[in-house]
Short mmCIF file of C-alpha atoms in Angstrom, two decimals:
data_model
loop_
_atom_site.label_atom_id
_atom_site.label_comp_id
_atom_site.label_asym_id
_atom_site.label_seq_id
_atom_site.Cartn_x
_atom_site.Cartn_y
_atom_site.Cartn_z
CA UNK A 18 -8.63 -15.82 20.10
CA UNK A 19 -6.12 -15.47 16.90
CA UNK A 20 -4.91 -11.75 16.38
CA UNK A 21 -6.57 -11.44 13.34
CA UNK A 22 -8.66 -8.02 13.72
CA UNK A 23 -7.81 -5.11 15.22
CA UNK A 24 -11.37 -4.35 15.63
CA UNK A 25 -11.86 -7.68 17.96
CA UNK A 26 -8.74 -7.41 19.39
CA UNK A 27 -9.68 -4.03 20.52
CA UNK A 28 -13.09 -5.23 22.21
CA UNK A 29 -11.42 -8.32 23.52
CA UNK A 30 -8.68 -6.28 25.27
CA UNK A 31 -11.43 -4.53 26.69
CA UNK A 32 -12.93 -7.01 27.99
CA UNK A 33 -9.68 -9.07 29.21
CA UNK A 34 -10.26 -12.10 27.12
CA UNK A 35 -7.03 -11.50 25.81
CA UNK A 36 -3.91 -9.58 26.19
CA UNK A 37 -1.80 -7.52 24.08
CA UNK A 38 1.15 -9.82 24.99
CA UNK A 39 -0.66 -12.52 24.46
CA UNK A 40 -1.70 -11.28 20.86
CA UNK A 41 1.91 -10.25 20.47
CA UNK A 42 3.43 -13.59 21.20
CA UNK A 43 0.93 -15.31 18.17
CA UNK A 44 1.63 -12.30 16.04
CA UNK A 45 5.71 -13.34 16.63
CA UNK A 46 5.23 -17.12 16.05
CA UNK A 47 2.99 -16.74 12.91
CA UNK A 48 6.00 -14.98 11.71
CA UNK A 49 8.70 -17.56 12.57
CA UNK A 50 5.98 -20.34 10.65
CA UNK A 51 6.14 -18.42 7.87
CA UNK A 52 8.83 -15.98 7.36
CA UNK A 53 11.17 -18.71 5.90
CA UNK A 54 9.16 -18.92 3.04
CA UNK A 55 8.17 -15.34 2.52
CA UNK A 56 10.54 -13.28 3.36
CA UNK A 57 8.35 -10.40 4.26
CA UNK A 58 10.39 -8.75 6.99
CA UNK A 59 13.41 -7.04 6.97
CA UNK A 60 13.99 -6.25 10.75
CA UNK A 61 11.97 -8.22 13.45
CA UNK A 62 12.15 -6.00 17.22
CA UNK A 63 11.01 -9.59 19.14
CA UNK A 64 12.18 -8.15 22.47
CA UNK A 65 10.77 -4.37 21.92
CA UNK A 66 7.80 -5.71 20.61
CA UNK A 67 6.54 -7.57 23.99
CA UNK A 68 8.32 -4.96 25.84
CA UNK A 69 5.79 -2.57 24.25
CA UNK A 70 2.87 -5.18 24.65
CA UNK A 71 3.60 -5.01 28.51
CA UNK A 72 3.33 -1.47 28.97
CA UNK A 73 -0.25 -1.98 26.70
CA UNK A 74 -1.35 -4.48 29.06
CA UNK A 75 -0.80 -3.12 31.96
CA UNK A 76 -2.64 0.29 30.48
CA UNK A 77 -5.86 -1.64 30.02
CA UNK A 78 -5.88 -3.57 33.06
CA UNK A 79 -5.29 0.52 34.64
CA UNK A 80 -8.51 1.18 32.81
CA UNK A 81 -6.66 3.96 30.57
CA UNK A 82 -5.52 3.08 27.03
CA UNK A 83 -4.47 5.47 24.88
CA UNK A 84 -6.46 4.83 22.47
CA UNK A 85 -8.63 1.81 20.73
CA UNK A 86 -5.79 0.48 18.90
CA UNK A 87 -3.19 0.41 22.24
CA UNK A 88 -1.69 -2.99 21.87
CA UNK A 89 -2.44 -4.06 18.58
CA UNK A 90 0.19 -5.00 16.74
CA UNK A 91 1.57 -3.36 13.39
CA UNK A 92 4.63 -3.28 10.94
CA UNK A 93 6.06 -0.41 9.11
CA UNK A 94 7.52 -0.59 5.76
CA UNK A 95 11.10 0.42 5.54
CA UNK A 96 11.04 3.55 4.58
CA UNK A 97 8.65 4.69 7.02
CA UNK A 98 11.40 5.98 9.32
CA UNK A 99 11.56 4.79 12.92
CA UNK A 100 13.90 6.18 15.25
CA UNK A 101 17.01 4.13 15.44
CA UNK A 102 16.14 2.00 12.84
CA UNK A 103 17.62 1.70 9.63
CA UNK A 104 16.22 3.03 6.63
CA UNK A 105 18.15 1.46 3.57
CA UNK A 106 14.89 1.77 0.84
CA UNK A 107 15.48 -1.57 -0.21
CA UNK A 108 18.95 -1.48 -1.80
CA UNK A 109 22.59 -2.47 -0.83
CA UNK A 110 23.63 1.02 -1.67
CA UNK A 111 22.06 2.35 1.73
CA UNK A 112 23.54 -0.33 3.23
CA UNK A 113 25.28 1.14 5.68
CA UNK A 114 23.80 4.74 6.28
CA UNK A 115 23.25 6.06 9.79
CA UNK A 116 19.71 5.35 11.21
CA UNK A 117 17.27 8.00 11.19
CA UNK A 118 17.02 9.35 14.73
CA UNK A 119 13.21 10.64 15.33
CA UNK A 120 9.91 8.55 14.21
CA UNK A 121 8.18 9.35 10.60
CA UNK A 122 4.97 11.10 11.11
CA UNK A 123 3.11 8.08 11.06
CA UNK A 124 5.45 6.28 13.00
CA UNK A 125 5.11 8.56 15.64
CA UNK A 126 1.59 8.74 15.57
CA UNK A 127 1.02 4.91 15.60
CA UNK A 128 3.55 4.64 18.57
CA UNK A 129 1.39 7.26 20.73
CA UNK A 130 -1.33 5.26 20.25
CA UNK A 131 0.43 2.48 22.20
CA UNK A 132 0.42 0.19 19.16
CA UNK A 133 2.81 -2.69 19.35
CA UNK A 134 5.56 -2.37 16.46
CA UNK A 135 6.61 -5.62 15.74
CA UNK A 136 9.28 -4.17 12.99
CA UNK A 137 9.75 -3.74 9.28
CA UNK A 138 8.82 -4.86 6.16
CA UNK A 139 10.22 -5.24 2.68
CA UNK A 140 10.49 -3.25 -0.43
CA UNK A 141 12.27 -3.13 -3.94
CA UNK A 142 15.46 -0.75 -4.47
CA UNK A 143 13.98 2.95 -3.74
CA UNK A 144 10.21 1.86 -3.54
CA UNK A 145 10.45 2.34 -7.54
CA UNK A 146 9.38 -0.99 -8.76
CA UNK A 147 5.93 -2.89 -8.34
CA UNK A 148 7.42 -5.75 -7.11
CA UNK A 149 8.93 -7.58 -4.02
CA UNK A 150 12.65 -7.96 -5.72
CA UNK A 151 15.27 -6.16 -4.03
CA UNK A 152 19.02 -5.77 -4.24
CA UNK A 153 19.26 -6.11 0.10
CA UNK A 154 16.17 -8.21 1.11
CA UNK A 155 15.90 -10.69 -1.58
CA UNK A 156 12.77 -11.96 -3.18
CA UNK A 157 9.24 -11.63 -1.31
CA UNK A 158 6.72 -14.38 -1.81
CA UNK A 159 2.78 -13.99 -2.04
CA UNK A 160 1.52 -16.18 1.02
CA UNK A 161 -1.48 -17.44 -1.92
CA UNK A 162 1.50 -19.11 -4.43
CA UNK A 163 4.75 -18.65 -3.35
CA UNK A 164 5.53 -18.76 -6.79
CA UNK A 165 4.28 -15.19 -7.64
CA UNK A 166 4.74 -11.68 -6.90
CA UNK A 167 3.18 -10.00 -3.58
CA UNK A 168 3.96 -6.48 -6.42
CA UNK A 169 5.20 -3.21 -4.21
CA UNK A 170 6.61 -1.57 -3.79
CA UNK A 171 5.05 -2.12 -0.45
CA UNK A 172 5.77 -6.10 -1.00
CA UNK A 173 6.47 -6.95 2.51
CA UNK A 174 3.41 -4.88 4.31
CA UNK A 175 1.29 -6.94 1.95
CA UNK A 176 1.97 -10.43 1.98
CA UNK A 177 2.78 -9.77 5.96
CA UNK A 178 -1.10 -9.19 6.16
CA UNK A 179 -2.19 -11.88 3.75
CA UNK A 180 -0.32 -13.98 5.88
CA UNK A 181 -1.41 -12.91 9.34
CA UNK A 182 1.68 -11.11 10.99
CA UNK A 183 -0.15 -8.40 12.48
CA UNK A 184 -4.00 -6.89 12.33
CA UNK A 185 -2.34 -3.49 10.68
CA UNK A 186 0.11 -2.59 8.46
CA UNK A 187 1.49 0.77 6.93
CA UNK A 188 2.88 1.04 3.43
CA UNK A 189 4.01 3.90 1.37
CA UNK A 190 2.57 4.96 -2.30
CA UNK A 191 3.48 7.64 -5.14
CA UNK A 192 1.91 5.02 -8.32
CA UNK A 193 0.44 2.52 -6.82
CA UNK A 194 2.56 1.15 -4.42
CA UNK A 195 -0.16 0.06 -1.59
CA UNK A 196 -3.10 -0.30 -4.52
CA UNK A 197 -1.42 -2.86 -6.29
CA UNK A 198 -0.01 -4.92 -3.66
CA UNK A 199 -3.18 -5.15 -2.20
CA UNK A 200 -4.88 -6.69 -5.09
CA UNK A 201 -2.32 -9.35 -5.48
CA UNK A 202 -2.35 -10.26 -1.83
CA UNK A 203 -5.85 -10.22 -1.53
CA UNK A 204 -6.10 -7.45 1.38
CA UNK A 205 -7.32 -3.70 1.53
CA UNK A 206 -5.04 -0.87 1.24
CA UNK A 207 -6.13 2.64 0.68
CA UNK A 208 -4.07 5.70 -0.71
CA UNK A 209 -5.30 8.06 1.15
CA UNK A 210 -5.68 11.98 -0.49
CA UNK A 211 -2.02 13.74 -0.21
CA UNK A 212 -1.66 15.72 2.86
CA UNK A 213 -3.77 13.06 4.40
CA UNK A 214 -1.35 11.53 6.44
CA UNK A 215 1.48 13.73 7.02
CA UNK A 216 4.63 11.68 5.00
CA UNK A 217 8.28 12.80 5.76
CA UNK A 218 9.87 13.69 3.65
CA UNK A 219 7.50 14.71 1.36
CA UNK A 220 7.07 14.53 -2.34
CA UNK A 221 4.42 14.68 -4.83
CA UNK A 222 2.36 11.72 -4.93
CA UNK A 223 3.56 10.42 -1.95
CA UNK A 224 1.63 8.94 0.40
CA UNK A 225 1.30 6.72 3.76
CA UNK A 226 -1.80 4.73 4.37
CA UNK A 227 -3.57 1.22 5.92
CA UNK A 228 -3.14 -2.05 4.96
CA UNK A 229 -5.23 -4.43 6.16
CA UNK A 230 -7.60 -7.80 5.66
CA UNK A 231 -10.81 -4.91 6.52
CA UNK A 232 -11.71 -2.13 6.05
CA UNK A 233 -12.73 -2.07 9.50
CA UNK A 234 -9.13 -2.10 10.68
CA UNK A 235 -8.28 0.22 8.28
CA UNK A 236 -10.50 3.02 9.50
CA UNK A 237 -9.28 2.14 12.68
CA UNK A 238 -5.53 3.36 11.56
CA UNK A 239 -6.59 6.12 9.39
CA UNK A 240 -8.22 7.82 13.28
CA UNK A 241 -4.54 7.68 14.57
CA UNK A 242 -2.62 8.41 11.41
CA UNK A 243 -4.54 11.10 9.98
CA UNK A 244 -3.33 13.89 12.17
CA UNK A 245 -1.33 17.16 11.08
CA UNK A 246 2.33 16.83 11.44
CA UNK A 247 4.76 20.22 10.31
CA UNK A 248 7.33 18.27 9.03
CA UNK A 249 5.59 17.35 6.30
CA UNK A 250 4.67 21.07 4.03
CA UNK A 251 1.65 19.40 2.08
CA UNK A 252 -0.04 18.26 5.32
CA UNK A 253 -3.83 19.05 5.27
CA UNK A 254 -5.57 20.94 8.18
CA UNK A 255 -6.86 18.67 10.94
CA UNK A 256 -10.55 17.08 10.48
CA UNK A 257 -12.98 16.18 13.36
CA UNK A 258 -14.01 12.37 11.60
CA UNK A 259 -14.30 9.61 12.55
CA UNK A 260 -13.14 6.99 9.51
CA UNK A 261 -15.30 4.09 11.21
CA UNK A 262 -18.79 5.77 10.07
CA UNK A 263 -20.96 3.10 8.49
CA UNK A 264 -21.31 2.46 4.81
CA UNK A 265 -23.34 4.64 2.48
CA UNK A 266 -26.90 4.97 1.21
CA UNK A 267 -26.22 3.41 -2.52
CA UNK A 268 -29.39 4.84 -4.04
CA UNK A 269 -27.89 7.91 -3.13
CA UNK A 270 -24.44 7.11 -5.28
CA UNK A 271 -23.39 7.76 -9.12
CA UNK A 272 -20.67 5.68 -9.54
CA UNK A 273 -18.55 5.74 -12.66
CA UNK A 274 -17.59 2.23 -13.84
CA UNK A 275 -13.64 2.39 -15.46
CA UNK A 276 -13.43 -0.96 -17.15
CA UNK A 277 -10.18 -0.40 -19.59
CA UNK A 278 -7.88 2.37 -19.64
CA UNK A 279 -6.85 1.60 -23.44
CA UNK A 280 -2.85 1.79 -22.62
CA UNK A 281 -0.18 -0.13 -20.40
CA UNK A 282 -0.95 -3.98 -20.01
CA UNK A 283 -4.42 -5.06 -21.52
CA UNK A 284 -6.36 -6.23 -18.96
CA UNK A 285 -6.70 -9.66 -18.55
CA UNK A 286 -9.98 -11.36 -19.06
CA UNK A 287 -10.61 -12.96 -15.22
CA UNK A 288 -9.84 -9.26 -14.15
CA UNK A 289 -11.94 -7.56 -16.30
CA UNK A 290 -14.73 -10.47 -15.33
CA UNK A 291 -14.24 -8.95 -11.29
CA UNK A 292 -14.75 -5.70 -12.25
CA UNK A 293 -17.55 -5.79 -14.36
CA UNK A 294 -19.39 -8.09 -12.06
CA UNK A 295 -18.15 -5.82 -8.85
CA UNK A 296 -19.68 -2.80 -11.54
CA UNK A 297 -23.13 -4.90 -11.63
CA UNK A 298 -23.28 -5.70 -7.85
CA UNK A 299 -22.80 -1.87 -6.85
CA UNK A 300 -26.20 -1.88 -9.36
CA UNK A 301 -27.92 -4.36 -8.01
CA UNK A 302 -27.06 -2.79 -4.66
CA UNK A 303 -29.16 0.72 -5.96
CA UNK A 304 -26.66 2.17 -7.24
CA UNK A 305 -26.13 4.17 -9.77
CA UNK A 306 -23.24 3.19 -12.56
CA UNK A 307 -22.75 3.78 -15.72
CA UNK A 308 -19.71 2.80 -18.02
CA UNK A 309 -17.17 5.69 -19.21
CA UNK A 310 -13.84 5.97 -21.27
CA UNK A 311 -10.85 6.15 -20.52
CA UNK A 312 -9.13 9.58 -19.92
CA UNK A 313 -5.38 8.25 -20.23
CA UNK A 314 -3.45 8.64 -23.11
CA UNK A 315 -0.44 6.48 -23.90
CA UNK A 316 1.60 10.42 -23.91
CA UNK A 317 0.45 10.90 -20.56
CA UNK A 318 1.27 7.46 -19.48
CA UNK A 319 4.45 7.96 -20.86
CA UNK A 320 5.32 11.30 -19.74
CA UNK A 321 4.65 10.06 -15.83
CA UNK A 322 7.44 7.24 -16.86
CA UNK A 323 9.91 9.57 -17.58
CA UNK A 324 9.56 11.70 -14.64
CA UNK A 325 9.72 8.60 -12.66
CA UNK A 326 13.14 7.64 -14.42
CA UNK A 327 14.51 11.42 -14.28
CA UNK A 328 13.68 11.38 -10.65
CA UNK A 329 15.61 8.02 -10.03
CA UNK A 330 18.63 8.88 -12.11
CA UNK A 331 19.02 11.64 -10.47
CA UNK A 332 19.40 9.74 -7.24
CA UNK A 333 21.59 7.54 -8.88
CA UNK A 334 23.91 9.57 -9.85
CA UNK A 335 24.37 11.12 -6.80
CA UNK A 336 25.74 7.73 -5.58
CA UNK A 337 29.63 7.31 -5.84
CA UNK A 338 30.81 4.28 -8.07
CA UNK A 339 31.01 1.56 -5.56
CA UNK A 340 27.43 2.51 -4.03
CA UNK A 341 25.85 3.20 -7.55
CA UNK A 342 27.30 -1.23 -8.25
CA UNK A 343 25.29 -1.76 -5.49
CA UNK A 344 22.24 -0.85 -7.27
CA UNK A 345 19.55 -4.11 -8.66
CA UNK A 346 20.59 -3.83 -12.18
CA UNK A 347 17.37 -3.67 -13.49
CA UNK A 348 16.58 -0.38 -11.09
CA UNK A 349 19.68 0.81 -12.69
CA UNK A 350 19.17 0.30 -16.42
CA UNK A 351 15.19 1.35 -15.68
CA UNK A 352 16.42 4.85 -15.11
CA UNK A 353 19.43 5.40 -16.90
CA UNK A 354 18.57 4.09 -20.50
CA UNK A 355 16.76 6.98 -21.66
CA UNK A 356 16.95 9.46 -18.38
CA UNK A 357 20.93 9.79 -18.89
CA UNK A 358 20.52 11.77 -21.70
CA UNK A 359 17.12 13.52 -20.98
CA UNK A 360 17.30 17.66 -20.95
CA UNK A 361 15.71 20.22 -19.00
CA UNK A 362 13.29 20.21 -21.59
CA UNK A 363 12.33 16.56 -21.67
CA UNK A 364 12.01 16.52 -18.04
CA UNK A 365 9.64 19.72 -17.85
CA UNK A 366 7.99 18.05 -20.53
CA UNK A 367 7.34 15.19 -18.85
CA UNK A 368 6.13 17.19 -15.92
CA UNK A 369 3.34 19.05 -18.03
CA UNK A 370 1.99 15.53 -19.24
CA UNK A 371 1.89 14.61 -15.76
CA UNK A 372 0.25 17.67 -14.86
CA UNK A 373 -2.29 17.04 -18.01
CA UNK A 374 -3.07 13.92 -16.45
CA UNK A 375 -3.90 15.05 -12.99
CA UNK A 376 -6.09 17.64 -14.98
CA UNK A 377 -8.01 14.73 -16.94
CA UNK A 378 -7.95 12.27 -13.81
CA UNK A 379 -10.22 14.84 -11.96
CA UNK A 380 -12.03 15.92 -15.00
CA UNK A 381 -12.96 12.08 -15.21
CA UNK A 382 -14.33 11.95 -11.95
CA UNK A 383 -16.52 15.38 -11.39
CA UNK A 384 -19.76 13.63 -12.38
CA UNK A 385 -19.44 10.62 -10.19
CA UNK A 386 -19.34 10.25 -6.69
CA UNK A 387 -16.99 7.39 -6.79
CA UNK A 388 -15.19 5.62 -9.81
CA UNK A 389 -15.15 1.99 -10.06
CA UNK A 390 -12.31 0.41 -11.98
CA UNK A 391 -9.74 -2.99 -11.79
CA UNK A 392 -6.51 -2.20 -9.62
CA UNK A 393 -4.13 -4.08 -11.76
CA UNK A 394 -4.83 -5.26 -15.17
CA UNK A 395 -3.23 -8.55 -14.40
CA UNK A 396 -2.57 -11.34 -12.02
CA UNK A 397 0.24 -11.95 -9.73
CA UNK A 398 3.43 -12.30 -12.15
CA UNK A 399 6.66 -14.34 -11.22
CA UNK A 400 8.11 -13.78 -8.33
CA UNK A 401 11.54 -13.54 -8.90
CA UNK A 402 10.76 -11.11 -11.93
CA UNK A 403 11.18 -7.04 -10.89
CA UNK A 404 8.49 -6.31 -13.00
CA UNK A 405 6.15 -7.97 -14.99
CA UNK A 406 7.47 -8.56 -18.58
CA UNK A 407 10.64 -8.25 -17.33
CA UNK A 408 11.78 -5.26 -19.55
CA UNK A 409 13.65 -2.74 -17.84
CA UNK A 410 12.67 -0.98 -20.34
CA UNK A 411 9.14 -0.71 -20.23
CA UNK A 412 8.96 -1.17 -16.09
CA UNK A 413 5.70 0.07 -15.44
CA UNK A 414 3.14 -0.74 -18.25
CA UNK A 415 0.92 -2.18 -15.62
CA UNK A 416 0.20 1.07 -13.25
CA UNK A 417 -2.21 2.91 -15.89
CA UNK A 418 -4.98 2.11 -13.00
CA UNK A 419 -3.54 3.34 -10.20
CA UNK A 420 -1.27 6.33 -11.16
CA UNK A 421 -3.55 9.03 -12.34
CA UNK A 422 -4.82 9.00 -8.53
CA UNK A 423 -1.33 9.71 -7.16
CA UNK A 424 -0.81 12.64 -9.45
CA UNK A 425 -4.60 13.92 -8.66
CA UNK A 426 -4.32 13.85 -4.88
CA UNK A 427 -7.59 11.81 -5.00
CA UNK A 428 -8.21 8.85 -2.65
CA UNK A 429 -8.16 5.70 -3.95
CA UNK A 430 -8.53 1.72 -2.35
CA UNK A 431 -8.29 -1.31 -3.20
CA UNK A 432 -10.67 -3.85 -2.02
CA UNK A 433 -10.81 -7.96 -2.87
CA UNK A 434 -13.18 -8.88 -5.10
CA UNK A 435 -12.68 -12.78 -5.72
CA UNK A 436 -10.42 -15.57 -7.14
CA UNK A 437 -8.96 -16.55 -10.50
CA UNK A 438 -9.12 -20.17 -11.26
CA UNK A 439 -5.64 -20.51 -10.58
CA UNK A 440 -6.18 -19.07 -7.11
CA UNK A 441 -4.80 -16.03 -7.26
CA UNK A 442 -6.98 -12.71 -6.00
CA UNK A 443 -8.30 -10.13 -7.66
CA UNK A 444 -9.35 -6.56 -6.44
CA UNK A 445 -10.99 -3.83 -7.43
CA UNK A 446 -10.13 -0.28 -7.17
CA UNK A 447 -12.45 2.46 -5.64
CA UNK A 448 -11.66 6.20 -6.36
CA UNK A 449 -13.02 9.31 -4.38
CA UNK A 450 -13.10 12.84 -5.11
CA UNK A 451 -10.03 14.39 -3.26
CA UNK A 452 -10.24 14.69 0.35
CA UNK A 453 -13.16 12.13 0.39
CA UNK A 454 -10.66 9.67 1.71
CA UNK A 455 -14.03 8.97 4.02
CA UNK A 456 -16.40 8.35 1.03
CA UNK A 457 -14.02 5.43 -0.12
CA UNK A 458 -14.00 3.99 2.67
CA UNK A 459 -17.68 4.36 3.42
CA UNK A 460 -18.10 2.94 -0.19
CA UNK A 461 -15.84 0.15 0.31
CA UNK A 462 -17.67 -0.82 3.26
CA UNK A 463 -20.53 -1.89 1.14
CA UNK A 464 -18.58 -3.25 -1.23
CA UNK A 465 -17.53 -5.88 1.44
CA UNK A 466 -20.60 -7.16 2.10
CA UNK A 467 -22.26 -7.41 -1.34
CA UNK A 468 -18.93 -9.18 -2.28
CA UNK A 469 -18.83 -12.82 -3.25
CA UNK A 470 -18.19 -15.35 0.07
CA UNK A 471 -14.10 -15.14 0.67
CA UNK A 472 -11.49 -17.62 0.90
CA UNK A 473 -9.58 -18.63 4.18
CA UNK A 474 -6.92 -16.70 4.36
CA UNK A 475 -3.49 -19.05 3.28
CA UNK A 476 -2.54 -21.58 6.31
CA UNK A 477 0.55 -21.02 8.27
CA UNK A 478 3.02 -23.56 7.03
CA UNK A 479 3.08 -26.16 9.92
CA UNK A 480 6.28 -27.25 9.08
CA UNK A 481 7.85 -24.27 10.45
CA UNK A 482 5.44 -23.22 12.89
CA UNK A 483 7.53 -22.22 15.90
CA UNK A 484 5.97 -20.57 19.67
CA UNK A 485 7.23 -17.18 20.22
#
């Protein structure tokens, strides 16, 4: 049985037609086949990991796992602390800092449930890039071309999954870092609401949440992670759910269909296609959608740049010389070009047009149940680019989609829709009213099965292929 599905690993553990060392061992040599190539991971634990898978085998043959998910194994992203691990956020300037002694709170959470944590993933120079370029780990490959961009900033969670190194995978977003990764790997990821999964530290827009190849898994990870933790101030009060429940009534739904947000990165036509035909399925299915404007204005849109910038050069300047060298020079220029010389004013100016698009991001949604919209407005770019265009400049034309939700504290997915004719995947991007996070995933659910038939995931590249 391949390790595919933490849903069938689960049932197969419980009936002992496999074992979580067993899984753990394919999960390691799927990552030796491929890993050359991809560069997804930035620290492998190949001794802790079966270590851990041990102690989950030996609970299931006792009869007493701690939960459905003991055994199953996972990856962090970087910046997800885990104790004793380093925690450089993807650049050379962090180098060399201490490691952070105590678990994240969904590090912690996914360790009590006795999953097996292979190790870390990937991610651009302070998670503030859509792309899987960084000044310490290199380029990261998308396991469909290895010639484009997996996007981030949660690069390496993404094409880990794509590729098959574990059934689960945690990533971090604050504009679309999960969202549009997802859609370029061809796997689900959903932003959960803030306060959702307790994030440490915290900070608005920030998130933790699944990434996966289903929805299934998903849920699975959202019943451990989705607990209360006090480190983390915007945490939301605990909820008795369960995030498995079964998909929707859709002649019950009013779904708003997003098909152009009029600013960033037109959309490209093959995207638009997905959406509009994911828009007519959801129909067809009984639902009901009808076509709206877009609420984002190219001030807004703006405004949410700057703040980004102004956060980032303020990080950067708190670096002495020889750290602040270490820096990707793009990351650099990308937040000192304009921020350097930004006042109090600009900055709380950018703040209130974030703020104004948080209010018109909700406003948007209160007659729908669910929005419907594309994820990205384009395809996988170059891989070796740190963002798509290029321009350091104008980084982050392309998150128009995806940001708004951040800022809102609304949950948002992304689910695979299909293929471009080059090959490449294309998702769509489901949006919830916040704290629905169970809606979208209810609704995304039934998106999977009225979907077109899926590809095979990529093959593992035999020439490497190596036995744990």
């Amino acid at each position: 049985m391949k390790p595919d599905s933490a849903e069938a690993l689960s049932a197969a553990y419980a009936r002992g037609e496999i074992s979580p060392v067993e899984a753990t061992r394919e999960c390691l040599a799927r990552i030796a086949a491929w890993e050359p190539k991809l560069n997804a991971m930035y620290r492998l634990d190949r001794e802790g990991a079966l270590e851990q898978a041990r102690a989950a085998e030996a609970r299931w043959r006792a009869g007493a796992p701690r939960s459905p998910i003991d055994g199953v194994p996972i990856t962090l992203k970087e910046n997800i602390h885990t104790r004793g691990d380093p925690a450089p956020i993807g650049t050379r300037a962090n180098e060399d800092l201490p490691a952070p002694r105590e678990d994240a709170p969904a590090a912690a959470r996914v360790r009590e449930a006795g999953c097996v944590i292979l190790g870390k993933t990937t991610m651009p120079d302070y998670g503030m890039l859509s792309s899987g370029v960084s000044s310490l780990h290199g380029v990261t490959r998308n396991p469909w071309r290895l010639d484009r961009n997996p996007s981030g900033s949660s690069s390496g969670a993404a094409a880990a999954a794509a590729a098959g190194y574990a059934p689960l995978h945690l990533g971090t977003d604050i504009g679309g870092s999960l969202r549009l990764p997802a859609t370029h790997c061809g796997i689900f990821a959903l932003k959960p609401s803030l306060g959702r999964v307790p994030v440490y530290p915290p900070f608005m827009g920030r998130v933790v949440g699944p990434m996966t190849r289903s929805v299934a898994d998903a849920a699975l990870l959202m019943n451990v992670i989705a607990r209360p933790d006090a480190r983390d101030f915007m945490s939301l009060p605990p909820v008795e759910q369960d995030f498995s429940s079964e998909e929707p009534r859709p002649g019950m739904l009013k779904i708003g269909f997003l098909p152009d947000m009029g600013v960033g990165l037109p959309v490209h036509p093959e995207v638009r296609a997905a959406a509009e035909a994911a828009a007519a399925a959801l129909a067809g299915a009984g639902c009901a959608v009808e076509s709206i404007r877009s609420f984002l204005s190219a001030e807004m849109l703006d405004g949410m740049c700057r703040f980004f910038e102004a956060r980032s050069h303020n990080d950067l300047a708190q670096l002495a010389p020889p750290r602040r060298a270490k820096v990707l020079p793009f990351v650099a220029e990308w937040c000192t070009w304009r921020a350097a010389a930004f006042s109090g004013r600009d900055v709380m100016q950018a703040y209130t047009l974030v703020m104004a698009m948080r209010e018109a991001a909700v406003a948007a949604t209160e007659p729908y149940d669910f929005l419907v919209s594309p994820t990205s407005p384009i395809l996988a770019y170059e891989a070796e680019l740190p963002a798509p265009g290029n321009d350091a400049h104008d980084a982050l034309p392309h998150i128009a989609f995806t940001v708004p939700w951040n800022m809102s504290e609304q949950p948002a997915a992304s689910v695979n829709w299909t293929w471009s004719v080059d090959g490449l995947p294309i998702g769509i991007q489901l949006i919830g009213k916040r704290f629905d996070d169970l809606g979208v995933l209810r609704l995304a659910r039934l998106v999977e099965r009225i979907r077109p038939k899926q590809r095979s995931w990529p093959a593992i590249p035999s020439s490497n292929a190596a036995r744990a």
